Coordinates of C-alpha atoms and ligand atoms in Angstrom, one line a residue:
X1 CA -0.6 -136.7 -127.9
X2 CA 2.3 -138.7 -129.4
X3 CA 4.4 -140.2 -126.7
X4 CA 8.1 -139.7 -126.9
X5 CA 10.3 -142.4 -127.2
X6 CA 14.3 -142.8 -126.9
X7 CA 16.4 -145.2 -128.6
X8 CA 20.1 -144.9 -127.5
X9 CA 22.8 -145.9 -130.8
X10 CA 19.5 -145.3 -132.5
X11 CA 21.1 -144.0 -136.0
X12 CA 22.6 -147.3 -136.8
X13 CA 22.3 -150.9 -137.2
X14 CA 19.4 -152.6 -134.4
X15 CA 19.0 -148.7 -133.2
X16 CA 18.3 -147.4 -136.4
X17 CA 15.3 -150.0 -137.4
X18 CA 14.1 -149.5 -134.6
X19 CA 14.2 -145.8 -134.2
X20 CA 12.3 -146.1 -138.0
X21 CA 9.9 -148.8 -136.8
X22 CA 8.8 -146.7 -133.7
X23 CA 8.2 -143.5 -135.9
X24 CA 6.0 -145.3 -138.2
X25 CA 4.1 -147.0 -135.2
X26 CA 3.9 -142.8 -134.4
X27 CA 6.0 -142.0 -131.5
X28 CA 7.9 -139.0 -131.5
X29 CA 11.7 -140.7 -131.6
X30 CA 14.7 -139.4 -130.5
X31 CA 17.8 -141.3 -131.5
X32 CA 21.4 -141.1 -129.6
X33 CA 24.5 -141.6 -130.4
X34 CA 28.4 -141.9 -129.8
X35 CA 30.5 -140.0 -132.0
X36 CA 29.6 -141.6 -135.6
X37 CA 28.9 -138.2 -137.0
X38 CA 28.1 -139.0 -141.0
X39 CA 25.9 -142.2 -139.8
X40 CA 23.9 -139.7 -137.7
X41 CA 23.8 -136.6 -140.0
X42 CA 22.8 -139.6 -143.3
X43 CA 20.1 -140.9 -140.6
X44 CA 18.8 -138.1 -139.7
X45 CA 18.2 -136.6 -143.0
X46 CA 16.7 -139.8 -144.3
X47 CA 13.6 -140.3 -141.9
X48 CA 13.5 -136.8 -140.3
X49 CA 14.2 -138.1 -136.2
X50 CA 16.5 -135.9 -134.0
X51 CA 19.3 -136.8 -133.3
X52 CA 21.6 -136.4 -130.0
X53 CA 25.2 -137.6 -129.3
X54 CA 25.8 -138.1 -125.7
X55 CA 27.6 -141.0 -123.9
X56 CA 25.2 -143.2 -122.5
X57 CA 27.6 -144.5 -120.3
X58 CA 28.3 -141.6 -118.5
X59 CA 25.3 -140.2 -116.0
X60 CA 26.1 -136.8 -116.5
X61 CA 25.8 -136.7 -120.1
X62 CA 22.4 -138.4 -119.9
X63 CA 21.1 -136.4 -117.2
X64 CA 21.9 -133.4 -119.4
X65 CA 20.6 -135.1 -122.2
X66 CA 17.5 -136.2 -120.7
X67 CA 17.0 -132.7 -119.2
X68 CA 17.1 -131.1 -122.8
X69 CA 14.4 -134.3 -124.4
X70 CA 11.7 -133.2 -121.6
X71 CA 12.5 -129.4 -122.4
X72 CA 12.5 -129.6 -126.3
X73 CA 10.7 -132.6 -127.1
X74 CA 8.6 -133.6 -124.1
X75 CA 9.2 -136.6 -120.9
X76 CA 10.2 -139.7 -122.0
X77 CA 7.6 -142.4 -122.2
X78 CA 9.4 -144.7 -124.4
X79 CA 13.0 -146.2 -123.4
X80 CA 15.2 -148.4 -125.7
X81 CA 18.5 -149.2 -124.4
X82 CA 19.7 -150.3 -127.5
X83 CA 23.6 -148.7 -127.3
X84 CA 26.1 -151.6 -127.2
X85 CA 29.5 -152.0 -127.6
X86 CA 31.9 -155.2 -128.2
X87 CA 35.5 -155.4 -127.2
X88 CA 35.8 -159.0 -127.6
X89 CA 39.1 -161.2 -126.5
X90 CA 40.0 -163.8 -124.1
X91 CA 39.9 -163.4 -120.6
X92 CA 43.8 -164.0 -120.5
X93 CA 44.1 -161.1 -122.6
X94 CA 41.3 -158.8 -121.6
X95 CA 42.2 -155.2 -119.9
X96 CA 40.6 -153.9 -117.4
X97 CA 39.4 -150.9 -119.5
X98 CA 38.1 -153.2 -121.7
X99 CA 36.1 -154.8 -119.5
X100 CA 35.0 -151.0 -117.9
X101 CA 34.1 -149.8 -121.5
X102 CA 31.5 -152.8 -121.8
X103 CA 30.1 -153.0 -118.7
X104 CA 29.7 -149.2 -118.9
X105 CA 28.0 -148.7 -122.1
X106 CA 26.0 -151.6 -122.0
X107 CA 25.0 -152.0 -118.9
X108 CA 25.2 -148.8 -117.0
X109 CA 23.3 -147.0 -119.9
X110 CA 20.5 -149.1 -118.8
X111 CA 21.0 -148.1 -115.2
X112 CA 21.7 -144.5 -116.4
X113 CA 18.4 -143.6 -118.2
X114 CA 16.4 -146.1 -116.2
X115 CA 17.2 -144.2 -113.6
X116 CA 16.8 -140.4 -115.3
X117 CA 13.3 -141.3 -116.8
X118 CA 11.9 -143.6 -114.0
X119 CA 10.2 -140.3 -112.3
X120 CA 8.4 -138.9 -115.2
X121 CA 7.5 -142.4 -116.1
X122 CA 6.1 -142.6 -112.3
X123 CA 4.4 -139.5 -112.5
X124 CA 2.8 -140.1 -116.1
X125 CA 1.7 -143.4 -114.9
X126 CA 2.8 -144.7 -117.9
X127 CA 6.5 -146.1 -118.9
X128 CA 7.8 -148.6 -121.9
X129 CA 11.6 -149.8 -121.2
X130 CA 12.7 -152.2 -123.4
X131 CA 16.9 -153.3 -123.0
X132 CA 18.5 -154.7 -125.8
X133 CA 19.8 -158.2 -124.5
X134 CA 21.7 -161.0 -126.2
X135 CA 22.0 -164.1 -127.5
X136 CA 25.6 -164.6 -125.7
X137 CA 24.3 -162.8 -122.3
X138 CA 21.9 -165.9 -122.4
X139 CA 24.4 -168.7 -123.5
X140 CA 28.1 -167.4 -123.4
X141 CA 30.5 -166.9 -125.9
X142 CA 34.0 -167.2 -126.1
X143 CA 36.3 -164.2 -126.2
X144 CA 32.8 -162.5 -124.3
X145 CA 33.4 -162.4 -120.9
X146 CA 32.9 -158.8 -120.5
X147 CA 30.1 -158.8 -123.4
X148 CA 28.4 -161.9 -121.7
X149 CA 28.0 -160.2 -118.3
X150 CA 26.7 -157.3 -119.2
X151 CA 24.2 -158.5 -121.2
X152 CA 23.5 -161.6 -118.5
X153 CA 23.2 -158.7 -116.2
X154 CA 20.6 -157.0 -118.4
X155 CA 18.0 -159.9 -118.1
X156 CA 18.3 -159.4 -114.1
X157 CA 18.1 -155.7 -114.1
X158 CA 15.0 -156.4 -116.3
X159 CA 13.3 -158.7 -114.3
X160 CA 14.6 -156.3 -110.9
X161 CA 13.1 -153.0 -112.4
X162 CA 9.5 -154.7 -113.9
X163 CA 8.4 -155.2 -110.2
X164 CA 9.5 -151.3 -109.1
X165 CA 7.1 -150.3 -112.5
X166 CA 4.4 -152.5 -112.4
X167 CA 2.4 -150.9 -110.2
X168 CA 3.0 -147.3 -111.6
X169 CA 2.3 -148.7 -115.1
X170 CA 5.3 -149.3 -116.2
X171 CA 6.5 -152.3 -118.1
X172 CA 10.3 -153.4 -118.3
X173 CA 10.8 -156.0 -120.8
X174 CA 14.1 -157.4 -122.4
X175 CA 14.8 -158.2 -125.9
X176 CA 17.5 -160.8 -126.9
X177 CA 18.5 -160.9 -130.1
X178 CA 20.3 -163.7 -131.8
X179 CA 23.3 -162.5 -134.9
X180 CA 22.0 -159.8 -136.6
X181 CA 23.1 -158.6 -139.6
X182 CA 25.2 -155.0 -138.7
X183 CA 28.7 -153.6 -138.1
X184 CA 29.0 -155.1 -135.2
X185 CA 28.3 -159.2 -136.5
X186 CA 30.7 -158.0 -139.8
X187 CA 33.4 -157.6 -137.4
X188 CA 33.4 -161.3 -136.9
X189 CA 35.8 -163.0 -139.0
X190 CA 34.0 -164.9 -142.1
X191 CA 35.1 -168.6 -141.0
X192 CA 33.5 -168.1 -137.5
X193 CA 30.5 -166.3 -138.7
X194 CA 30.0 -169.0 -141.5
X195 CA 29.8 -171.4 -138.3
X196 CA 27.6 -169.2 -136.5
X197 CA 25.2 -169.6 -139.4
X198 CA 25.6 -173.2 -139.7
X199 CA 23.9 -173.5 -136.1
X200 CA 21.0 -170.9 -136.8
X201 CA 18.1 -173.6 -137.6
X202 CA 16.3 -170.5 -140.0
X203 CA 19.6 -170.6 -141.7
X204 CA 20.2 -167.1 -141.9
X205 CA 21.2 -164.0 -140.0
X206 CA 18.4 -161.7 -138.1
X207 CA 17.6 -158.6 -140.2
X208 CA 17.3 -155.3 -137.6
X209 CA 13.8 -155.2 -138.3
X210 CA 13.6 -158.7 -137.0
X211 CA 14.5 -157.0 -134.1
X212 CA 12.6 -153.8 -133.8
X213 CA 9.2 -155.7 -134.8
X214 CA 9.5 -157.0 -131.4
X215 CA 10.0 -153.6 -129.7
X216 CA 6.9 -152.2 -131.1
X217 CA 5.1 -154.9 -130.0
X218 CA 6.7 -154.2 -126.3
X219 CA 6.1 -150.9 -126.5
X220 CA 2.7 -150.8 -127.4
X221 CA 0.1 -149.1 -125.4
X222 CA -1.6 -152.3 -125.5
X223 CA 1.3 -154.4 -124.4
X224 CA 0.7 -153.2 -121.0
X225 CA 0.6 -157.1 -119.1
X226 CA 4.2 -157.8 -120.8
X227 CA 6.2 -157.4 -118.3
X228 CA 9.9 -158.6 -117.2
X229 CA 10.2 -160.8 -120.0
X230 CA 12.4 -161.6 -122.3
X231 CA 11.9 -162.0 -126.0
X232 CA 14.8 -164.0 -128.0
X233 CA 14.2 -163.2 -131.9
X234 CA 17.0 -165.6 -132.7
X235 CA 15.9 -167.5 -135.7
X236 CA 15.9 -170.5 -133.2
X237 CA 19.4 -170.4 -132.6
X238 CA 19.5 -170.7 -128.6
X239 CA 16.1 -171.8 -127.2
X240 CA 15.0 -172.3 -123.1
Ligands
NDP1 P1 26.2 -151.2 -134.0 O1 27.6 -151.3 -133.6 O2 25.8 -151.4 -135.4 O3 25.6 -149.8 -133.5 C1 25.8 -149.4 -132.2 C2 25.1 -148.1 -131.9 O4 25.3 -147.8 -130.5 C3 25.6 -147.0 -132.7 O5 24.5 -146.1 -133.0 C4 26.6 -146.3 -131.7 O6 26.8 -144.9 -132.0 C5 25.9 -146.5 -130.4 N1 26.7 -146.4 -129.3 C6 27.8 -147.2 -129.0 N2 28.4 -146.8 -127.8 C7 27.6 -145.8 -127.3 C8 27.6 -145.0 -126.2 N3 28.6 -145.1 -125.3 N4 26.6 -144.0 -126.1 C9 25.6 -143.9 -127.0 N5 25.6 -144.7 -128.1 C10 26.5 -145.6 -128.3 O7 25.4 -152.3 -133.1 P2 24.2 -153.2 -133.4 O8 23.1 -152.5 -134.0 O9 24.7 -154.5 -133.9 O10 23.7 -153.6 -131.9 C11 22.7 -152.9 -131.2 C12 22.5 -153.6 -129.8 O11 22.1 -154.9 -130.1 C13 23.7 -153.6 -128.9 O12 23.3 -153.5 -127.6 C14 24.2 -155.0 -129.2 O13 25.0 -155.5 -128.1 C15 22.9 -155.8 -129.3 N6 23.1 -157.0 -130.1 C16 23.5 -157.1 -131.3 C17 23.6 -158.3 -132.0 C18 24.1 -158.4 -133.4 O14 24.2 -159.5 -133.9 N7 24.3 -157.3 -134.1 C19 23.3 -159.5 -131.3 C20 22.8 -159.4 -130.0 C21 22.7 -158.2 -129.4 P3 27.8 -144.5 -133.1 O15 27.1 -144.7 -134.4 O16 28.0 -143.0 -132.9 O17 29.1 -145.3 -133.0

């Protein structure tokens, strides 16, 4: 039987590669999203996947969302919390419902669906959670103090939640990835983005499928001794 897999902000950018890559690699993928209704719709008719907006920030929408996966699709074996959002500006400046909205949907979806799938994980004696990381959660950034601790607080939920799953089979792995090419790096103003290049040693930006080679690889059945790691695909960028 195919196992199921869910990618949350899997119908664009990172997600959407690795919603693709998973598919090919023959999971059954169901990819969420926030409210980008003609990404998801274009998606979605491209490479078949279903697709499911729901807030992945907010527990109640994933618990209804997660109810409706194991009812329609089947239990989730396969987590990616991919969904991420920026709201970049200095610490002088920064709101405090800027800093909530971060810390929310990048972080708390982790907690969230970690916490909605963990059982049937448990039960199946089986489990793949792989959270999407970052560069500046590693390092820093300016203007990312929000941005930076969620994603710093990623690596140690990883780490945290691989020793609950071990035992029941379940691996918790983080992936970090450098700048990637997407919506979310062409936000960044050319001059600092052509500065950001200048320090990548590969010279270029990531591609998402730089990114979503290494989830397949985490989430393979195989992979099963990987486990509270964390996996920079960087281009060499920040190394340690
Ligand atoms: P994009 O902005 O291109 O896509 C974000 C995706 O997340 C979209 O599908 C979006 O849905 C979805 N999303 C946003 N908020 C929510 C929410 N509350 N609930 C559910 N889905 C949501 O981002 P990227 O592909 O660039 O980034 C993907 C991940 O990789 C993020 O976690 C990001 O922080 C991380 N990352 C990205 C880097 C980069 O250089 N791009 C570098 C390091 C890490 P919708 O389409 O509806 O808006």
């Amino acid at each position: 039987m195919a196992r199921v897999a869910l990618v949350t902000g899997g119908t664009r950018g990172i997600g959407a590669a690795i919603s693709r890559e998973l598919q090919q690699a023959g999971r059954i993928v169901v990819a969420s999203y926030a409210g980008n209704e003609i990404a998801a719709r274009q998606f979605h008719e491209e490479t078949g996947i279903r697709v499911m907006k729901f807030d992945a920030g907010d527990f109640a929408a994933c618990e209804k969302a997660v109810a409706e996966i194991h009812e329609e699709v089947g239990p989730i074996e396969i987590l990616v919390n991919n969904a991420g959002i920026t709201r970049d500006t200095t610490v002088a400046k920064m709101t405090r419902d800027m800093w909530d909205a971060v810390i929310d949907t990048n972080l708390g979806s982790c907690f969230n669906l970690c916490r909605l799938t963990f059982e049937d994980m448990r039960s199946k004696k089986f489990g793949r959670i792989v959270n999407i990381g970052s560069i500046n959660g590693q390092a820093g950034q300016y203007g990312q103090v929000n941005y930076a601790a969620a994603k710093s607080g990623i690596h140690g939920f990883t780490k945290a939640l691989a020793q609950e799953g071990a035992r029941f089979g379940i691996t918790v792995n983080a992936v970090a990835p450098g700048y990637v090419d997407t919506d979310m790096v062409r936000a960044v103003p050319p001059d600092v983005l052509a500065k950001i290049i200048a320090r990548i040693p590969m010279g270029r930006l990531g591609i998402a499928h730089d990114i979503a080679r290494g989830v397949v690889f985490l989430t393979a059945d195989e992979a099963d001794f990987v486990t509270g790691s964390t996996l920079s695909i960087n281009g060499g960028q920040h190394m340690y």
